[in-house]
Amino acid sequence: MAYLDSDILPIAPPRDLASRPAAWTGALVNARLVEAFATLKRLPEKDRPRGFRPALSFVIRDTFEDGVAAEALRDRKAFAWSQPRPSAAAISRMEEAIEWPSKHLAADHDARRALLIFAYCKGFGRSFAKCVAANGLKRGDVERDRLRGAMTIAGALARAAVPIR
C-alpha cells in the first residue's frame, strides 16, 4: 500500500506485484480516477474536443498581432513538448476507469458528481475548494458523497473480480 500513502498520486501503478494492493479500496478507486483525468490532460490536443471556430477569419491582422501570435504559438509548442504523451497502457486504464462512475453510480447522482469533481480537479491541477464553491456545493457534503461513491465502486469492482492493474 506504499504507493497510495503519499498525497501526490502516481501516474502509473508500480510494476512489481508485491507493492500493489490486494483488493479494491476507495483510495485506489480515487487514485485510478485521478490518474484517468491526468492522462486525459496529457493527450495530444488534436484528440480532444475543440471549441467552435469559424472557417473564415474576420480580423485584419497587423504585424504586431502576428508577433504576439507567433509568441503564443511558441509557448504552446513548448508546453506540448514538456508534457510527455501517455502510454498505451495508461490510455487503456483511463478508458476503463472513466466509465466507472456512470456505470456503478447511475442511481446516485450526488456521489457520481462529487467523485468526478474531485478526480477532475486533482487530475487537471485545479483547486478542489474552488470547484466545489463554483458548483454551489458544501465541501463536507462533497467529501462525504465522494467517499461513499468510491466505496460503492470499489465494492462493485471487487464483486466483479476486476483485476488491479
mmCIF file of C-alpha atoms in Angstrom:
data_model
loop_
_atom_site.group_PDB
_atom_site.id
_atom_site.type_symbol
_atom_site.label_atom_id
_atom_site.label_comp_id
_atom_site.label_asym_id
_atom_site.label_seq_id
_atom_site.Cartn_x
_atom_site.Cartn_y
_atom_site.Cartn_z
ATOM 1 C CA MET A 1 0.000 0.000 0.000
ATOM 2 C CA ALA A 2 3.010 2.269 -0.037
ATOM 3 C CA TYR A 3 2.065 3.624 -3.413
ATOM 4 C CA LEU A 4 -1.145 5.178 -2.077
ATOM 5 C CA ASP A 5 0.318 6.690 1.104
ATOM 6 C CA SER A 6 1.561 9.927 -0.408
ATOM 7 C CA ASP A 7 -0.618 12.946 -1.067
ATOM 8 C CA ILE A 8 0.656 13.063 -4.651
ATOM 9 C CA LEU A 9 -0.967 10.235 -6.559
ATOM 10 C CA PRO A 10 1.077 8.231 -9.057
ATOM 11 C CA ILE A 11 0.629 8.478 -12.807
ATOM 12 C CA ALA A 12 1.288 4.765 -13.283
ATOM 13 C CA PRO A 13 0.977 1.855 -10.845
ATOM 14 C CA PRO A 14 4.155 0.103 -9.722
ATOM 15 C CA ARG A 15 5.350 -2.736 -11.912
ATOM 16 C CA ASP A 16 6.145 -5.141 -9.079
ATOM 17 C CA LEU A 17 3.105 -7.060 -7.906
ATOM 18 C CA ALA A 18 4.214 -7.096 -4.259
ATOM 19 C CA SER A 19 3.592 -3.377 -3.789
ATOM 20 C CA ARG A 20 0.186 -3.379 -5.495
ATOM 21 C CA PRO A 21 -2.892 -3.527 -3.272
ATOM 22 C CA ALA A 22 -4.545 -6.932 -2.971
ATOM 23 C CA ALA A 23 -8.134 -5.662 -3.085
ATOM 24 C CA TRP A 24 -10.094 -2.693 -4.391
ATOM 25 C CA THR A 25 -10.421 0.161 -1.902
ATOM 26 C CA GLY A 26 -11.951 3.605 -2.060
ATOM 27 C CA ALA A 27 -8.477 5.175 -2.091
ATOM 28 C CA LEU A 28 -7.459 3.014 -5.039
ATOM 29 C CA VAL A 29 -10.609 3.982 -6.966
ATOM 30 C CA ASN A 30 -9.849 7.658 -6.268
ATOM 31 C CA ALA A 31 -6.249 7.190 -7.427
ATOM 32 C CA ARG A 32 -7.335 5.483 -10.655
ATOM 33 C CA LEU A 33 -9.860 8.227 -11.456
ATOM 34 C CA VAL A 34 -7.303 10.975 -10.782
ATOM 35 C CA GLU A 35 -4.837 9.078 -12.987
ATOM 36 C CA ALA A 36 -7.517 8.881 -15.698
ATOM 37 C CA PHE A 37 -8.037 12.654 -15.707
ATOM 38 C CA ALA A 38 -4.273 13.290 -15.581
ATOM 39 C CA THR A 39 -3.912 11.011 -18.623
ATOM 40 C CA LEU A 40 -6.745 12.859 -20.354
ATOM 41 C CA LYS A 41 -4.911 16.132 -19.708
ATOM 42 C CA ARG A 42 -1.735 14.767 -21.313
ATOM 43 C CA LEU A 43 -3.424 13.565 -24.507
ATOM 44 C CA PRO A 44 -2.460 15.494 -27.635
ATOM 45 C CA GLU A 45 -4.798 18.412 -28.254
ATOM 46 C CA LYS A 46 -5.921 17.175 -31.662
ATOM 47 C CA ASP A 47 -7.620 14.210 -29.968
ATOM 48 C CA ARG A 48 -9.648 16.361 -27.586
ATOM 49 C CA PRO A 49 -12.793 18.308 -28.453
ATOM 50 C CA ARG A 50 -12.221 21.851 -29.650
ATOM 51 C CA GLY A 51 -14.400 24.903 -29.398
ATOM 52 C CA PHE A 52 -16.298 26.368 -32.318
ATOM 53 C CA ARG A 53 -14.134 28.203 -34.841
ATOM 54 C CA PRO A 54 -15.408 29.975 -37.947
ATOM 55 C CA ALA A 55 -13.954 28.908 -41.267
ATOM 56 C CA LEU A 56 -13.180 32.478 -42.344
ATOM 57 C CA SER A 57 -11.086 34.977 -40.459
ATOM 58 C CA PHE A 58 -12.893 38.291 -39.999
ATOM 59 C CA VAL A 59 -9.959 40.008 -38.286
ATOM 60 C CA ILE A 60 -7.452 42.008 -40.273
ATOM 61 C CA ARG A 61 -4.093 41.273 -38.684
ATOM 62 C CA ASP A 62 -1.188 43.656 -38.435
ATOM 63 C CA THR A 63 2.478 42.935 -37.780
ATOM 64 C CA PHE A 64 2.144 43.422 -34.007
ATOM 65 C CA GLU A 65 -0.597 40.797 -33.807
ATOM 66 C CA ASP A 66 1.467 38.428 -35.919
ATOM 67 C CA GLY A 67 4.348 38.788 -33.457
ATOM 68 C CA VAL A 68 2.078 38.151 -30.476
ATOM 69 C CA ALA A 69 0.510 35.161 -32.235
ATOM 70 C CA ALA A 70 3.954 33.734 -33.010
ATOM 71 C CA GLU A 71 4.977 34.128 -29.368
ATOM 72 C CA ALA A 72 1.794 32.403 -28.182
ATOM 73 C CA LEU A 73 2.404 29.586 -30.665
ATOM 74 C CA ARG A 74 5.965 29.159 -29.368
ATOM 75 C CA ASP A 75 4.660 28.968 -25.795
ATOM 76 C CA ARG A 76 2.029 26.402 -26.775
ATOM 77 C CA LYS A 77 4.620 24.251 -28.568
ATOM 78 C CA ALA A 78 6.995 24.473 -25.592
ATOM 79 C CA PHE A 79 4.201 23.285 -23.305
ATOM 80 C CA ALA A 80 3.324 20.442 -25.673
ATOM 81 C CA TRP A 81 6.926 19.231 -25.633
ATOM 82 C CA SER A 82 7.111 19.442 -21.845
ATOM 83 C CA GLN A 83 4.148 17.101 -21.449
ATOM 84 C CA PRO A 84 5.024 13.514 -22.385
ATOM 85 C CA ARG A 85 2.311 11.630 -24.208
ATOM 86 C CA PRO A 86 0.631 8.911 -22.181
ATOM 87 C CA SER A 87 1.478 5.305 -22.925
ATOM 88 C CA ALA A 88 -0.993 2.879 -24.469
ATOM 89 C CA ALA A 89 -1.389 1.156 -21.090
ATOM 90 C CA ALA A 90 -2.201 4.492 -19.417
ATOM 91 C CA ILE A 91 -4.821 5.254 -22.069
ATOM 92 C CA SER A 92 -6.311 1.791 -21.593
ATOM 93 C CA ARG A 93 -6.511 2.319 -17.800
ATOM 94 C CA MET A 94 -8.054 5.764 -18.413
ATOM 95 C CA GLU A 95 -10.772 4.360 -20.675
ATOM 96 C CA GLU A 96 -11.544 1.659 -18.119
ATOM 97 C CA ALA A 97 -11.703 3.976 -15.101
ATOM 98 C CA ILE A 98 -13.511 6.904 -16.704
ATOM 99 C CA GLU A 99 -16.676 4.816 -17.171
ATOM 100 C CA TRP A 100 -16.877 3.542 -13.576
ATOM 101 C CA PRO A 101 -18.889 6.471 -12.121
ATOM 102 C CA SER A 102 -21.584 6.346 -14.796
ATOM 103 C CA LYS A 103 -21.715 2.547 -14.728
ATOM 104 C CA HIS A 104 -21.698 1.892 -10.971
ATOM 105 C CA LEU A 105 -23.212 5.137 -9.645
ATOM 106 C CA ALA A 106 -26.074 5.575 -12.103
ATOM 107 C CA ALA A 107 -28.635 5.850 -9.299
ATOM 108 C CA ASP A 108 -26.506 8.056 -7.005
ATOM 109 C CA HIS A 109 -26.138 11.384 -8.816
ATOM 110 C CA ASP A 110 -24.532 13.204 -5.858
ATOM 111 C CA ALA A 111 -21.799 10.599 -5.350
ATOM 112 C CA ARG A 112 -21.069 10.458 -9.073
ATOM 113 C CA ARG A 113 -20.798 14.236 -9.352
ATOM 114 C CA ALA A 114 -18.612 14.527 -6.229
ATOM 115 C CA LEU A 115 -16.245 11.792 -7.401
ATOM 116 C CA LEU A 116 -15.899 13.328 -10.859
ATOM 117 C CA ILE A 117 -15.333 16.855 -9.477
ATOM 118 C CA PHE A 118 -12.587 15.524 -7.192
ATOM 119 C CA ALA A 119 -10.876 13.484 -9.920
ATOM 120 C CA TYR A 120 -11.086 16.333 -12.430
ATOM 121 C CA CYS A 121 -9.627 18.888 -10.015
ATOM 122 C CA LYS A 122 -6.756 16.671 -8.883
ATOM 123 C CA GLY A 123 -6.012 15.357 -12.384
ATOM 124 C CA PHE A 124 -6.021 18.772 -14.046
ATOM 125 C CA GLY A 125 -4.306 20.557 -11.133
ATOM 126 C CA ARG A 126 -7.254 22.750 -10.203
ATOM 127 C CA SER A 127 -8.325 23.841 -6.728
ATOM 128 C CA PHE A 128 -10.858 21.382 -5.323
ATOM 129 C CA ALA A 129 -12.291 24.013 -2.946
ATOM 130 C CA LYS A 130 -12.834 26.470 -5.815
ATOM 131 C CA CYS A 131 -14.526 23.822 -7.978
ATOM 132 C CA VAL A 132 -16.842 22.883 -5.121
ATOM 133 C CA ALA A 133 -17.703 26.534 -4.472
ATOM 134 C CA ALA A 134 -18.231 27.205 -8.197
ATOM 135 C CA ASN A 135 -20.818 24.410 -8.283
ATOM 136 C CA GLY A 136 -22.626 25.878 -5.254
ATOM 137 C CA LEU A 137 -21.880 22.892 -3.019
ATOM 138 C CA LYS A 138 -20.565 22.436 0.521
ATOM 139 C CA ARG A 139 -17.155 20.814 0.792
ATOM 140 C CA GLY A 140 -18.155 18.498 3.654
ATOM 141 C CA ASP A 141 -21.128 17.165 1.703
ATOM 142 C CA VAL A 142 -18.995 16.652 -1.403
ATOM 143 C CA GLU A 143 -16.314 14.790 0.595
ATOM 144 C CA ARG A 144 -18.938 12.520 2.158
ATOM 145 C CA ASP A 145 -20.533 11.794 -1.225
ATOM 146 C CA ARG A 146 -17.117 11.224 -2.837
ATOM 147 C CA LEU A 147 -16.099 8.668 -0.213
ATOM 148 C CA ARG A 148 -19.458 6.899 -0.490
ATOM 149 C CA GLY A 149 -19.133 6.755 -4.279
ATOM 150 C CA ALA A 150 -15.553 5.481 -4.172
ATOM 151 C CA MET A 151 -16.501 2.725 -1.717
ATOM 152 C CA THR A 152 -19.514 1.756 -3.851
ATOM 153 C CA ILE A 153 -17.333 1.453 -6.951
ATOM 154 C CA ALA A 154 -14.667 -0.478 -5.006
ATOM 155 C CA GLY A 155 -17.297 -2.945 -3.822
ATOM 156 C CA ALA A 156 -18.697 -3.392 -7.329
ATOM 157 C CA LEU A 157 -15.221 -3.960 -8.786
ATOM 158 C CA ALA A 158 -14.387 -6.480 -6.049
ATOM 159 C CA ARG A 159 -17.641 -8.387 -6.666
ATOM 160 C CA ALA A 160 -16.954 -8.442 -10.408
ATOM 161 C CA ALA A 161 -13.377 -9.668 -9.719
ATOM 162 C CA VAL A 162 -11.854 -6.890 -11.836
ATOM 163 C CA PRO A 163 -8.064 -7.283 -11.663
ATOM 164 C CA ILE A 164 -5.974 -4.428 -10.257
ATOM 165 C CA ARG A 165 -3.576 -3.295 -12.948
#
